[in-house]
């Protein structure tokens, strides 16, 4: 739907979560995600 590979998005998002600021979690949503 968002023209994003779901497996790539999920793997990257899970890898970024431990170091990502909670206030910027919106950047990880599929429609705003940058690989």
GROMACS .gro file of C-alpha atoms in nm:
model
   35
    1UNK     CA    1   0.000   0.000   0.000
    2UNK     CA    2   0.284   0.238   0.084
    3UNK     CA    3   0.513   0.103  -0.187
    4UNK     CA    4   0.743  -0.039   0.083
    5UNK     CA    5   0.884  -0.390   0.110
    6UNK     CA    6   0.725  -0.505   0.440
    7UNK     CA    7   1.010  -0.739   0.531
    8UNK     CA    8   1.276  -0.472   0.474
    9UNK     CA    9   1.072  -0.214   0.667
   10UNK     CA   10   1.014  -0.444   0.964
   11UNK     CA   11   1.376  -0.562   0.983
   12UNK     CA   12   1.508  -0.205   0.966
   13UNK     CA   13   1.253  -0.072   1.215
   14UNK     CA   14   1.329  -0.345   1.469
   15UNK     CA   15   1.702  -0.281   1.430
   16UNK     CA   16   1.657   0.095   1.487
   17UNK     CA   17   1.419   0.079   1.785
   18UNK     CA   18   1.672   0.034   2.068
   19UNK     CA   19   1.858   0.355   1.977
   20UNK     CA   20   1.567   0.561   1.841
   21UNK     CA   21   1.420   0.846   2.046
   22UNK     CA   22   1.062   0.786   2.158
   23UNK     CA   23   0.962   1.135   2.047
   24UNK     CA   24   1.065   1.053   1.688
   25UNK     CA   25   0.893   0.717   1.657
   26UNK     CA   26   0.670   0.862   1.383
   27UNK     CA   27   0.969   0.857   1.148
   28UNK     CA   28   0.956   0.477   1.151
   29UNK     CA   29   0.600   0.449   1.023
   30UNK     CA   30   0.579   0.284   0.679
   31UNK     CA   31   0.465   0.599   0.495
   32UNK     CA   32   0.757   0.807   0.635
   33UNK     CA   33   1.025   0.538   0.646
   34UNK     CA   34   1.354   0.599   0.464
   35UNK     CA   35   1.577   0.293   0.415
   0.00000   0.00000   0.00000
